[in-house]
PDB file of C-alpha atoms and ligand atoms in Angstrom:
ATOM      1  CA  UNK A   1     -22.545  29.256  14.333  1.00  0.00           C
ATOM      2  CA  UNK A   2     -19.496  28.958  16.448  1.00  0.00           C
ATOM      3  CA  UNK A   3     -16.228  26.981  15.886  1.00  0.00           C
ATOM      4  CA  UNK A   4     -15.683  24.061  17.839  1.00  0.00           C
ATOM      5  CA  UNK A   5     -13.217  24.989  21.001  1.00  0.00           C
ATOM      6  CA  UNK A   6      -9.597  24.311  20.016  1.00  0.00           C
ATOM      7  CA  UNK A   7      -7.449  22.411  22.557  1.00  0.00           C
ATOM      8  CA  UNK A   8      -4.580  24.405  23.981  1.00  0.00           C
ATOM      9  CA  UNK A   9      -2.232  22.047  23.617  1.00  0.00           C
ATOM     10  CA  UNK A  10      -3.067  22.125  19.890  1.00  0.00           C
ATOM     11  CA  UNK A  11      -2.635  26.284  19.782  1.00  0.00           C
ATOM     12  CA  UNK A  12       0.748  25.923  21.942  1.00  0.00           C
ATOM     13  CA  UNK A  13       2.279  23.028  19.678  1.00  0.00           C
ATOM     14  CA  UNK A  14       1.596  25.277  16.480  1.00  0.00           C
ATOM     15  CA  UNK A  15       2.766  28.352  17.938  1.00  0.00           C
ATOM     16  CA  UNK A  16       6.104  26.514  18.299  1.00  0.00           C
ATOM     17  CA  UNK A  17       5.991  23.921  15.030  1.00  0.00           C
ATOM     18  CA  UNK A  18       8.711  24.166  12.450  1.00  0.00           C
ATOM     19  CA  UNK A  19       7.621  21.523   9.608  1.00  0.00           C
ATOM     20  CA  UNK A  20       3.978  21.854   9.115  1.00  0.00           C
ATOM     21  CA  UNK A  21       2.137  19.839   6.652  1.00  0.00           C
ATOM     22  CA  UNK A  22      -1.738  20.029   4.829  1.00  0.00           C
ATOM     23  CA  UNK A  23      -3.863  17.358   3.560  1.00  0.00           C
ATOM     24  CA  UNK A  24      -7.028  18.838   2.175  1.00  0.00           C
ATOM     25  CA  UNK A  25      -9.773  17.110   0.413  1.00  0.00           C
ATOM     26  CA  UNK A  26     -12.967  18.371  -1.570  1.00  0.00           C
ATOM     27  CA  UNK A  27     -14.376  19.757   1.828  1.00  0.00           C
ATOM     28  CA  UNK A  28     -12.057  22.780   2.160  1.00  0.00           C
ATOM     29  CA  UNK A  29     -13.656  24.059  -1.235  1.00  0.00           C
ATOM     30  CA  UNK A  30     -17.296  23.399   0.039  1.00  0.00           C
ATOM     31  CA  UNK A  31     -17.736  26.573   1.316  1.00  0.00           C
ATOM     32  CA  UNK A  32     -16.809  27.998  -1.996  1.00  0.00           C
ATOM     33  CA  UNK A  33     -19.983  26.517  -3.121  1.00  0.00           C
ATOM     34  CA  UNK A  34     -17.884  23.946  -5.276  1.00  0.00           C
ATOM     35  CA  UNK A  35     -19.491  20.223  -5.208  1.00  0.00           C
ATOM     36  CA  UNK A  36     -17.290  17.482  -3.136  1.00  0.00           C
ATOM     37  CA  UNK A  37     -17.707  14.129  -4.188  1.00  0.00           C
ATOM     38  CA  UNK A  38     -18.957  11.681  -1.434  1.00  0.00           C
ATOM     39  CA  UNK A  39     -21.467  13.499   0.507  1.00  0.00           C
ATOM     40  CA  UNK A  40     -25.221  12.244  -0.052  1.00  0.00           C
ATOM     41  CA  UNK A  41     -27.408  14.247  -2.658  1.00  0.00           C
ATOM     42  CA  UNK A  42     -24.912  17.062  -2.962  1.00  0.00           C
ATOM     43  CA  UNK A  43     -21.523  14.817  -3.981  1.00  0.00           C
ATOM     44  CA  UNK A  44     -20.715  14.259  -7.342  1.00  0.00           C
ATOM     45  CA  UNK A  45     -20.624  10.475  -7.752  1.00  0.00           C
ATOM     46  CA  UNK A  46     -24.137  10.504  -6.132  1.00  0.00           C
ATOM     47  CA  UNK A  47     -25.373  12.240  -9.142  1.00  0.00           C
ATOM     48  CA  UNK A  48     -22.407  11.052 -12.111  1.00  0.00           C
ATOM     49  CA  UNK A  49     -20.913   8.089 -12.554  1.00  0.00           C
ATOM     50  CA  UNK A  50     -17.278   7.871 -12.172  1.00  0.00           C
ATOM     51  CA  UNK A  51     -17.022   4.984 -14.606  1.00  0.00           C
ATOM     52  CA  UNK A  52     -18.363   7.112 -17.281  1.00  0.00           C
ATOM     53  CA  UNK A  53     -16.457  10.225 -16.410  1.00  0.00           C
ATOM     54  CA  UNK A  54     -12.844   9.946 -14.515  1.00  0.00           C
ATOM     55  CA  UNK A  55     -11.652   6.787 -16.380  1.00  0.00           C
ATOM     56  CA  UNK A  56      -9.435   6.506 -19.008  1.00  0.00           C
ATOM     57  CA  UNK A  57     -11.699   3.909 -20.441  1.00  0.00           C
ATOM     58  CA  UNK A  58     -14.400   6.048 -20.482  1.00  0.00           C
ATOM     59  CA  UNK A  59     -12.657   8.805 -22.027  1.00  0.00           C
ATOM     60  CA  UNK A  60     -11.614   6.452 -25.209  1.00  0.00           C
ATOM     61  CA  UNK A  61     -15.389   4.938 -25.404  1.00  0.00           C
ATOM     62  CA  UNK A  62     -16.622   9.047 -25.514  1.00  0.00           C
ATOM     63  CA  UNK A  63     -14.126  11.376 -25.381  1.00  0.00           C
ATOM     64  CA  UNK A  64     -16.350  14.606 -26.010  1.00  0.00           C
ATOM     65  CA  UNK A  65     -18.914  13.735 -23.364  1.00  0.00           C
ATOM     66  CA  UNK A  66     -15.797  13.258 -20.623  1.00  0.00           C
ATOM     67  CA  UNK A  67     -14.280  16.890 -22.024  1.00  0.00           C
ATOM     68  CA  UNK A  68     -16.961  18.862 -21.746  1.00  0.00           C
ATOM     69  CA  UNK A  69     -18.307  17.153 -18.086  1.00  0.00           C
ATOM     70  CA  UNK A  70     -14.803  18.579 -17.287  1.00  0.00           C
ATOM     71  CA  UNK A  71     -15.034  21.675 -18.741  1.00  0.00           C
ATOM     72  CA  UNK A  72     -18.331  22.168 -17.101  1.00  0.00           C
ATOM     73  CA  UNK A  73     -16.759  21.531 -13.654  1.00  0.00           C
ATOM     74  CA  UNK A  74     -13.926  24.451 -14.958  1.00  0.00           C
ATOM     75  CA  UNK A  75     -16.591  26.660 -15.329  1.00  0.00           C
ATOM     76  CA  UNK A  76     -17.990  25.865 -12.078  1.00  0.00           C
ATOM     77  CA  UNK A  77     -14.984  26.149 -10.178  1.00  0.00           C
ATOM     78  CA  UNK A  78     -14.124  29.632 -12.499  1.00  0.00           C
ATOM     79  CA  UNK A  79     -17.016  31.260 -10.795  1.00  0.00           C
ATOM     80  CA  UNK A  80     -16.257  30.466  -7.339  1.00  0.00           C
ATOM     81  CA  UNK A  81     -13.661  31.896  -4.768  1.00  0.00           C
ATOM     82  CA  UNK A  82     -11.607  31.415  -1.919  1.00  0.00           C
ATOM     83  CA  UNK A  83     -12.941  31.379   1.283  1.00  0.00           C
ATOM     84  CA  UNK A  84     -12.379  31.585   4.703  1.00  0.00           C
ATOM     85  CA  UNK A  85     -10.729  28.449   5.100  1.00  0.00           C
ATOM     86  CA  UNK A  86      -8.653  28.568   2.189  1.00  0.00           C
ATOM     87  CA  UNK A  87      -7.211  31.607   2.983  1.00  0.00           C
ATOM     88  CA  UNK A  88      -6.072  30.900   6.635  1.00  0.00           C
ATOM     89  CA  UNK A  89      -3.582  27.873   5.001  1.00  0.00           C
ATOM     90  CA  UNK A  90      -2.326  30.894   3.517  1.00  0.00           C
ATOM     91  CA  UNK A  91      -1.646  32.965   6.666  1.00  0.00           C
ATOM     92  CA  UNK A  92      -0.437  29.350   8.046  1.00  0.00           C
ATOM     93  CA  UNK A  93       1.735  29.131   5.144  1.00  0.00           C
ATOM     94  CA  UNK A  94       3.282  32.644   6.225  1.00  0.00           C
ATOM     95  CA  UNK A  95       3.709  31.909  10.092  1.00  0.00           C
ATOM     96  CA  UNK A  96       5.236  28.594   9.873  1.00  0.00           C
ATOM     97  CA  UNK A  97       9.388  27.676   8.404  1.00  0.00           C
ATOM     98  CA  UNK A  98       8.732  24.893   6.457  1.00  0.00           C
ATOM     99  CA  UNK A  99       4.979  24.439   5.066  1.00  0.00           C
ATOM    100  CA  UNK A 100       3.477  22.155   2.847  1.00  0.00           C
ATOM    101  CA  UNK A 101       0.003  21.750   1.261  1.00  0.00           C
ATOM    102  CA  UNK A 102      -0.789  18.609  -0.444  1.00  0.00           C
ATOM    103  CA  UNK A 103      -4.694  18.820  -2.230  1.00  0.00           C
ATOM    104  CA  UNK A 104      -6.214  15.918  -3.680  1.00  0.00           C
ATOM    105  CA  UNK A 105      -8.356  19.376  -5.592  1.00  0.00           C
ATOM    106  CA  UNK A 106      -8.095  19.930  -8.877  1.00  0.00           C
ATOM    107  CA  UNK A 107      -9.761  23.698  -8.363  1.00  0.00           C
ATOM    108  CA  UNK A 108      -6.840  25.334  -8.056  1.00  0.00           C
ATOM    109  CA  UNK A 109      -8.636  26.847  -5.304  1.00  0.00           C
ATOM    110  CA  UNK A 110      -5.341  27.463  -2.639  1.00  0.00           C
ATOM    111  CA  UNK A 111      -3.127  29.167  -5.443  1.00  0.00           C
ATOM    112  CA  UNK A 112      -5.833  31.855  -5.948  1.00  0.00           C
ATOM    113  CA  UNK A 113      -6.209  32.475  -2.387  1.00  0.00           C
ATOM    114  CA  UNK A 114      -1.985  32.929  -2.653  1.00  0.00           C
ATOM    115  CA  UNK A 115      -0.430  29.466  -1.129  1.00  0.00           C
ATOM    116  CA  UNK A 116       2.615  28.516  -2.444  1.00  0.00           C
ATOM    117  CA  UNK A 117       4.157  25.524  -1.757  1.00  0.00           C
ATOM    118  CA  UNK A 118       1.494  23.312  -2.896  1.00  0.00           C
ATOM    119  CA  UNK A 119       1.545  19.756  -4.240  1.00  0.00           C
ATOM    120  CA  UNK A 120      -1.226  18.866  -6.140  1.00  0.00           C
ATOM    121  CA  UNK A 121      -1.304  14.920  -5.659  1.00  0.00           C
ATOM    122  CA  UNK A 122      -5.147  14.453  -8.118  1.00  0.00           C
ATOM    123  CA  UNK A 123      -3.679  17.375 -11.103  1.00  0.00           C
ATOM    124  CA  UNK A 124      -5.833  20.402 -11.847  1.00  0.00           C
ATOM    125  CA  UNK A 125      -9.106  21.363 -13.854  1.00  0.00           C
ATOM    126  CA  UNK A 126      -6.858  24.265 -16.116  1.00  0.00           C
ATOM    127  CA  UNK A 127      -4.663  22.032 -17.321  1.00  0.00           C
ATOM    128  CA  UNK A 128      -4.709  19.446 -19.988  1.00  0.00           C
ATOM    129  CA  UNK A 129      -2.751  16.654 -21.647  1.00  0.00           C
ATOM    130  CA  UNK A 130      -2.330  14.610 -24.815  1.00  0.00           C
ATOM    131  CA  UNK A 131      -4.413  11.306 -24.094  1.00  0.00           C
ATOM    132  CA  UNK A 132      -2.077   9.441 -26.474  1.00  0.00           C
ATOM    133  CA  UNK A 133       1.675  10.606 -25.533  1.00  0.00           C
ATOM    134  CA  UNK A 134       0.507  11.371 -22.081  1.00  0.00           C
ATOM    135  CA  UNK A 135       2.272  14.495 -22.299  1.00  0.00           C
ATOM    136  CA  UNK A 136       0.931  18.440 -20.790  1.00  0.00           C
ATOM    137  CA  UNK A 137       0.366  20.844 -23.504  1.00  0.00           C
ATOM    138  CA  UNK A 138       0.877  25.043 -22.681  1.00  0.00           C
ATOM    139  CA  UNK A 139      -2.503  25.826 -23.883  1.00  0.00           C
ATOM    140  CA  UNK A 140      -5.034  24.220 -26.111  1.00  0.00           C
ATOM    141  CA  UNK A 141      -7.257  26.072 -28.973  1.00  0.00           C
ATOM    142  CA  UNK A 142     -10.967  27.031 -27.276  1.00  0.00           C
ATOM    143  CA  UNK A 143     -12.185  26.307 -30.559  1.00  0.00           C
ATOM    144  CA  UNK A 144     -15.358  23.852 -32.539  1.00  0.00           C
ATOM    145  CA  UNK A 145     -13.905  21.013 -31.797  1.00  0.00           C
ATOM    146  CA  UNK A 146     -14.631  18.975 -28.215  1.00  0.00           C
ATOM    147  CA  UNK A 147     -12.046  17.695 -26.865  1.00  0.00           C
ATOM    148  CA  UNK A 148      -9.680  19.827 -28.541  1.00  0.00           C
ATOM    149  CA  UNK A 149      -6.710  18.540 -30.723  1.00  0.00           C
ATOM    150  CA  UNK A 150      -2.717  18.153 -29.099  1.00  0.00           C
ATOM    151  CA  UNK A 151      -1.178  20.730 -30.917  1.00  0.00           C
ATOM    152  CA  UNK A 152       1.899  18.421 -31.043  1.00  0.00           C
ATOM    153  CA  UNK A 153       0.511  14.945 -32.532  1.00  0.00           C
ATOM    154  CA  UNK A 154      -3.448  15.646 -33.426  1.00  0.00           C
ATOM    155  CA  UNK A 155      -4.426  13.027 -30.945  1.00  0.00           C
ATOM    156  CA  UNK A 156      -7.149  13.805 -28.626  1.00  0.00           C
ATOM    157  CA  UNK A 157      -6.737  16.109 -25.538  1.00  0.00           C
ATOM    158  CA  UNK A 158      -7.563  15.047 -21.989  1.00  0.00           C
ATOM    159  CA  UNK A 159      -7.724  16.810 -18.516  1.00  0.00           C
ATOM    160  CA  UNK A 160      -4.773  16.718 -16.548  1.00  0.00           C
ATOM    161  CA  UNK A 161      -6.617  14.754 -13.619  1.00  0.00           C
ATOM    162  CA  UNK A 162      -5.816  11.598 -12.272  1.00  0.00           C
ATOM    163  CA  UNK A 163      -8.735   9.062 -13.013  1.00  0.00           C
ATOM    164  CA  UNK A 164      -9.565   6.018 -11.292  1.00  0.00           C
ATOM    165  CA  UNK A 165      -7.071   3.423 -12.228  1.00  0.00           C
ATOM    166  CA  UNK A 166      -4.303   5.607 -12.420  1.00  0.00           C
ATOM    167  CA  UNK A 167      -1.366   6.380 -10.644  1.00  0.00           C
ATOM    168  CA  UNK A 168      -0.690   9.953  -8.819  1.00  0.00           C
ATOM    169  CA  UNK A 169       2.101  11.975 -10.529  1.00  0.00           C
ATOM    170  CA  UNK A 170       5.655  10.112  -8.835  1.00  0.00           C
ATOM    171  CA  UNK A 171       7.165  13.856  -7.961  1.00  0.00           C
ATOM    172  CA  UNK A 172       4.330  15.414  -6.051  1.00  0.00           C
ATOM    173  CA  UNK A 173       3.508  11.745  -4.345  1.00  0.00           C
ATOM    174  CA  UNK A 174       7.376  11.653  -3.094  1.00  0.00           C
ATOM    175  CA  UNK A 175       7.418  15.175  -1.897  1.00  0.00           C
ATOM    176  CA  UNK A 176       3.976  14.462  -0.119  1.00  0.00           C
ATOM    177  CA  UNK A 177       5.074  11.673   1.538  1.00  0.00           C
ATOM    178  CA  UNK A 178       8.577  13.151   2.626  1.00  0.00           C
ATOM    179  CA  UNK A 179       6.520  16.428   4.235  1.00  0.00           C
ATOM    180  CA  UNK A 180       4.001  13.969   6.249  1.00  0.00           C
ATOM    181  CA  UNK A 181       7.163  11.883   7.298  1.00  0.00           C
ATOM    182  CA  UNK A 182       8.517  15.376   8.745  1.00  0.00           C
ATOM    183  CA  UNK A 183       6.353  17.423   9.962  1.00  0.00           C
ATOM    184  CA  UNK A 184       5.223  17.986  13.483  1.00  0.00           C
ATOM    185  CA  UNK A 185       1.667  18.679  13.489  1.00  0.00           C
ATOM    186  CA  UNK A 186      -0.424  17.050  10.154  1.00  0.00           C
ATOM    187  CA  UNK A 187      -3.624  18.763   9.242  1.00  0.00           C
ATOM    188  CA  UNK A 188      -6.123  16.203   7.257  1.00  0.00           C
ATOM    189  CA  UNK A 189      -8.926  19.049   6.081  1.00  0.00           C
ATOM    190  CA  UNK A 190     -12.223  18.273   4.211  1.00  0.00           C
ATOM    191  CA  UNK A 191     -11.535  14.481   3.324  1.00  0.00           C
ATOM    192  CA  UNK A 192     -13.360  11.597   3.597  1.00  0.00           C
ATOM    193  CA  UNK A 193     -10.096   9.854   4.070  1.00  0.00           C
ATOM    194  CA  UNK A 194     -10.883   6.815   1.826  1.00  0.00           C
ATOM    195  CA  UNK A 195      -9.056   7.575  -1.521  1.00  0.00           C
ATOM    196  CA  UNK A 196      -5.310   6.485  -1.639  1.00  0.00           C
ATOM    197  CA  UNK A 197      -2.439   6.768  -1.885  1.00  0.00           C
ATOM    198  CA  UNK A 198      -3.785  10.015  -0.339  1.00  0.00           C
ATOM    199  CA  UNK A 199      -4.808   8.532   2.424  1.00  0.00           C
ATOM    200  CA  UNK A 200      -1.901   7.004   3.568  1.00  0.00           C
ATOM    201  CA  UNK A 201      -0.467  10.147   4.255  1.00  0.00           C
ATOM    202  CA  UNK A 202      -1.642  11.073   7.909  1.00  0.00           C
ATOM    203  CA  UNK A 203      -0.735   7.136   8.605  1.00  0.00           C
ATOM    204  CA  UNK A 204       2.771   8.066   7.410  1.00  0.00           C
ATOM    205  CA  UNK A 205       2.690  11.650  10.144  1.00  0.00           C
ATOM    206  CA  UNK A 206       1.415   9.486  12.953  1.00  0.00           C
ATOM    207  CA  UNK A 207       4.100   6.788  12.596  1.00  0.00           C
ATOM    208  CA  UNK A 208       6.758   9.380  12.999  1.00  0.00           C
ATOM    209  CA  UNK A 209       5.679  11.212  15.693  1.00  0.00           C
ATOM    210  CA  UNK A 210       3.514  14.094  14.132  1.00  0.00           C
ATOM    211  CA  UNK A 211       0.680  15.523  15.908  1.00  0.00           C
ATOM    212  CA  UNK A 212      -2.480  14.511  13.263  1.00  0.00           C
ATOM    213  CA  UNK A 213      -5.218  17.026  13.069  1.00  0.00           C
ATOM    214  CA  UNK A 214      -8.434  16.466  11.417  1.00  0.00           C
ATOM    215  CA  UNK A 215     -10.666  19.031  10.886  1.00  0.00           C
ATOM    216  CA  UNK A 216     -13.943  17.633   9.069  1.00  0.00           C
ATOM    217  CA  UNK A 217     -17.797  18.035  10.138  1.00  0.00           C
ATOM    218  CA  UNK A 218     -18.412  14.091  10.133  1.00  0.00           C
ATOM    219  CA  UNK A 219     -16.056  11.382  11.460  1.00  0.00           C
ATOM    220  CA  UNK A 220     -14.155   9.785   8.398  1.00  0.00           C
ATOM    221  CA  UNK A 221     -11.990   5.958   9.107  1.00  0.00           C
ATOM    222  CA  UNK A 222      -9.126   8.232  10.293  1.00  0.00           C
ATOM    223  CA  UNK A 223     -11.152   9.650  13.093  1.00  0.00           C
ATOM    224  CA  UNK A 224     -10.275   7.013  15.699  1.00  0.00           C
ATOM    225  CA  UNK A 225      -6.449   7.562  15.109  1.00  0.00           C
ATOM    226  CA  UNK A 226      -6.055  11.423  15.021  1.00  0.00           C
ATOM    227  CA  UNK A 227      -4.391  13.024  18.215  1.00  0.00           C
ATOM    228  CA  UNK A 228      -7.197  16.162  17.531  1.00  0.00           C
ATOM    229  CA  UNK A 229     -10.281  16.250  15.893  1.00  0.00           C
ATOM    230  CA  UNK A 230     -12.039  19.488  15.343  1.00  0.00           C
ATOM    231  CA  UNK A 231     -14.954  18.352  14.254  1.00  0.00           C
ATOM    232  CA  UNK A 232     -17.043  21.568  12.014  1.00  0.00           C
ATOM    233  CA  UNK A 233     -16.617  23.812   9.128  1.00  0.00           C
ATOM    234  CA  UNK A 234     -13.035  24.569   7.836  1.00  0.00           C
ATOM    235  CA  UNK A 235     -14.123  28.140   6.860  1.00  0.00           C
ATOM    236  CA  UNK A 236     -15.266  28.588  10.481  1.00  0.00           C
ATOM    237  CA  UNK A 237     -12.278  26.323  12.243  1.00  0.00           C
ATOM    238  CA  UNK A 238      -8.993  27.532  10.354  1.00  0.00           C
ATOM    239  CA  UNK A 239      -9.559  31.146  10.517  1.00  0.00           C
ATOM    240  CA  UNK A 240     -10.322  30.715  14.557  1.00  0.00           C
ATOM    241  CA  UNK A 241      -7.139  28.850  14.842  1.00  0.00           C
ATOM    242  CA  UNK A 242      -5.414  31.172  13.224  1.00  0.00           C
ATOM    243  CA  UNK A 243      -6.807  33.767  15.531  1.00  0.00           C
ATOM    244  CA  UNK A 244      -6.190  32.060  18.718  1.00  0.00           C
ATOM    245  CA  UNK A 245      -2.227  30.960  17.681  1.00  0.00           C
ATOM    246  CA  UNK A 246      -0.726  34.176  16.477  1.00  0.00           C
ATOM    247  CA  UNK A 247      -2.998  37.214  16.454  1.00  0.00           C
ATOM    248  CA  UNK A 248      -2.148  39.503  19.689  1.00  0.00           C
ATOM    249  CA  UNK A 249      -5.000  39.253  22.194  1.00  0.00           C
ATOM    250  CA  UNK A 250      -6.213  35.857  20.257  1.00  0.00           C
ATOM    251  CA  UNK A 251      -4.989  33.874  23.052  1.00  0.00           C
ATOM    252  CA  UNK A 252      -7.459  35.414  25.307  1.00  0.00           C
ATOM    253  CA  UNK A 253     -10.494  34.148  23.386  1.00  0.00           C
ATOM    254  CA  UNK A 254     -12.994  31.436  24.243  1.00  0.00           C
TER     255      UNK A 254
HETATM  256  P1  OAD B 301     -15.077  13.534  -0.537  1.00  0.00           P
HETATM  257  O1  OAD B 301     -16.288  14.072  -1.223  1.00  0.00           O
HETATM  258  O2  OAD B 301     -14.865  12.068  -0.520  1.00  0.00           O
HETATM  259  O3  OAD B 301     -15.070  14.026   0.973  1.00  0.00           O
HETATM  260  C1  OAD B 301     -15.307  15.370   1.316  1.00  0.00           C
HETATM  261  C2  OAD B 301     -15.184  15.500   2.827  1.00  0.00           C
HETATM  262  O4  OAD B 301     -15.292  16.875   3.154  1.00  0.00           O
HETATM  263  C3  OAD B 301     -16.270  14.756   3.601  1.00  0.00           C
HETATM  264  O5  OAD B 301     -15.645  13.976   4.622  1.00  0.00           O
HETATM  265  C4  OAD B 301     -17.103  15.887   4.229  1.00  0.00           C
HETATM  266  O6  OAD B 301     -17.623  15.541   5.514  1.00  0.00           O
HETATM  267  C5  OAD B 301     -16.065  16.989   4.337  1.00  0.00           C
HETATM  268  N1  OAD B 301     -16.608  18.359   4.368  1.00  0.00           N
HETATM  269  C6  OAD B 301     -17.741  18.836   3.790  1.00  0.00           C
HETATM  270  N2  OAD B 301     -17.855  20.144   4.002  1.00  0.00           N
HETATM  271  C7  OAD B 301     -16.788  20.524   4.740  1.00  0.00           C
HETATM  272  C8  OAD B 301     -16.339  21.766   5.290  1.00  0.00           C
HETATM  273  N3  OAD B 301     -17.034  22.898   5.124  1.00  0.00           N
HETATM  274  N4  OAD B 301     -15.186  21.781   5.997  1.00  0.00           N
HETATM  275  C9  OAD B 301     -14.476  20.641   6.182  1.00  0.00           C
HETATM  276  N5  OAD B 301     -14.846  19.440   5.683  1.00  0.00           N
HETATM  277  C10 OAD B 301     -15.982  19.383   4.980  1.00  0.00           C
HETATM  278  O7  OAD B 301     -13.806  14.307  -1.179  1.00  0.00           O
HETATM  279  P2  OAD B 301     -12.260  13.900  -1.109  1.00  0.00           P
HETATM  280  O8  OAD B 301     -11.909  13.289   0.182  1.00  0.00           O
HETATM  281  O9  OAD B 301     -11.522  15.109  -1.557  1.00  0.00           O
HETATM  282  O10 OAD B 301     -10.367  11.961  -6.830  1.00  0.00           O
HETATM  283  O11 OAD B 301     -12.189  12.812  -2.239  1.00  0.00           O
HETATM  284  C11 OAD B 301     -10.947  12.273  -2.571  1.00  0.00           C
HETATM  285  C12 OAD B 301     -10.861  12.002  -4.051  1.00  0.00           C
HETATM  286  O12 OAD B 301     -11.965  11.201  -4.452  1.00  0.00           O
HETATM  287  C13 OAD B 301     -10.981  13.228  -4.923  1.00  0.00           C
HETATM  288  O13 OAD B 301      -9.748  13.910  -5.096  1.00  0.00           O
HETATM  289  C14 OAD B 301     -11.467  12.661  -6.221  1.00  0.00           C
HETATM  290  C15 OAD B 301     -12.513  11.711  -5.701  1.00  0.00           C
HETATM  291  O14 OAD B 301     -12.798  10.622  -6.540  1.00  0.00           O
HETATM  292  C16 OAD B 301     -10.171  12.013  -8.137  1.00  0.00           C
HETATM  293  O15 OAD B 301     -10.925  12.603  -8.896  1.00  0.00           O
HETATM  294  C17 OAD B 301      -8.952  11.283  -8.581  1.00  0.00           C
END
């Protein structure tokens, strides 16, 4: 399967871009084989309710059965790998002064495959908290007990995640919304563009001048305002961008 053509005016404006910033969503980590949430059949709140998993309600009403849905998704995501697409934010990351990559994942996912500056706006699988001081803890014992105890207080430990009905962490949200304000081209990858403050962010690009580029196989409700939409596979559409702006002789190809 080919990648969708890539406008030139897309491939000269990154060549030359400064401030680049990344929005990616549960699609980027598709290809890895892990489950996004949305899409029909295959998404995870066709098949689990989020009001018995990712609330904070739900956690106090049964704690164990919320901890181990969790720590079955860890295990999921521990057995999966980078791909394609993943790894081309990296060689982004590389080419470009001042990069940032905001992910609504909580895989972990773009640190493996060697990003850096990456703001993770939802928290991450691997890490977990104290449910009542709201507080991260370094590690937590792998032991009988499900959830585990906070080694600090003996309360009940949660994933660091942000549930439904929470707010995002304030650092990572400010820094996110300071990188969309400046960049010059905005990538929104593998979202369905519908959870926010998230999405709010290419909004934010788009009212102060940056190019917005979404890369997604279906139209989302920020299709109609992007300035490009590559519309296919991440995996397949990063790595041929990447190709086509900086390798020698990739300017030559179809
Ligand atoms: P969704 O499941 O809502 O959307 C995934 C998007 O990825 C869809 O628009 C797909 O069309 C697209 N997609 C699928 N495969 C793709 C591929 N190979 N390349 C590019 N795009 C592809 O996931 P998110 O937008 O990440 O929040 O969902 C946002 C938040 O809602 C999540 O962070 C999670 C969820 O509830 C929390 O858990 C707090």
């Amino acid at each position: 399967m080919s990648a969708a053509p890539l406008p030139a005016e897309l491939v000269t404006r990154l060549r030359a871009a400064r401030r680049v910033a990344v929005l990616t969503g549960a699609g980027i980590s598709a290809e890895s084989g892990v489950p996004t949430f949305r899409e029909a059949q295959t998404g995870l709140w066709a098949r689990y309710n989020p009001e018995e998993l990712a609330t904070p309600e739900a956690f106090r009403r049964n704690p164990k059965l919320v901890w181990e849905w969790y720590a079955w998704r860890r295990e999921r995501v521990r057995q999966a790998e980078p791909n394609a697409g993943h790894r081309a934010l990296v060689e982004i990351e590389r080419r470009v002064p001042e990069f940032t990559l905001i992910t609504q994942n909580v895989d972990g996912l773009h640190r493996r495959a060697g990003s850096h500056n990456i703001l993770e706006l939802h928290g991450n699988l691997f890490r977990a908290k104290c449910f009542s001081e709201d507080r991260p803890v370094e590690s937590w014992p792998d032991g009988d007990e499900s959830p585990p105890r906070c080694p600090r207080c003996g309360g009940l430990l949660r994933p660091d995640v942000v549930w439904f009905g929470e707010t995002l962490p304030a650092g990572p949200l400010r820094a996110a919304e300071h990188a969309a304000a400046t960049a010059e081209i905005f990538f929104s990858i593998g979202t369905s563009a519908l959870v926010y403050p998230a999405a709010d962010l290419p909004f934010k690009a788009l009212a102060t001048g940056a190019a917005v580029v979404e890369i997604n196989p279906q139209p989302t409700p920020l299709s109609p305002h992007v300035t490009f939409s590559l519309n296919g596979a991440a995996g397949e559409i990063l790595p041929a961008l990447v190709a086509r702006v900086w390798e020698p002789g990739g300017q030559q190809r179809p």
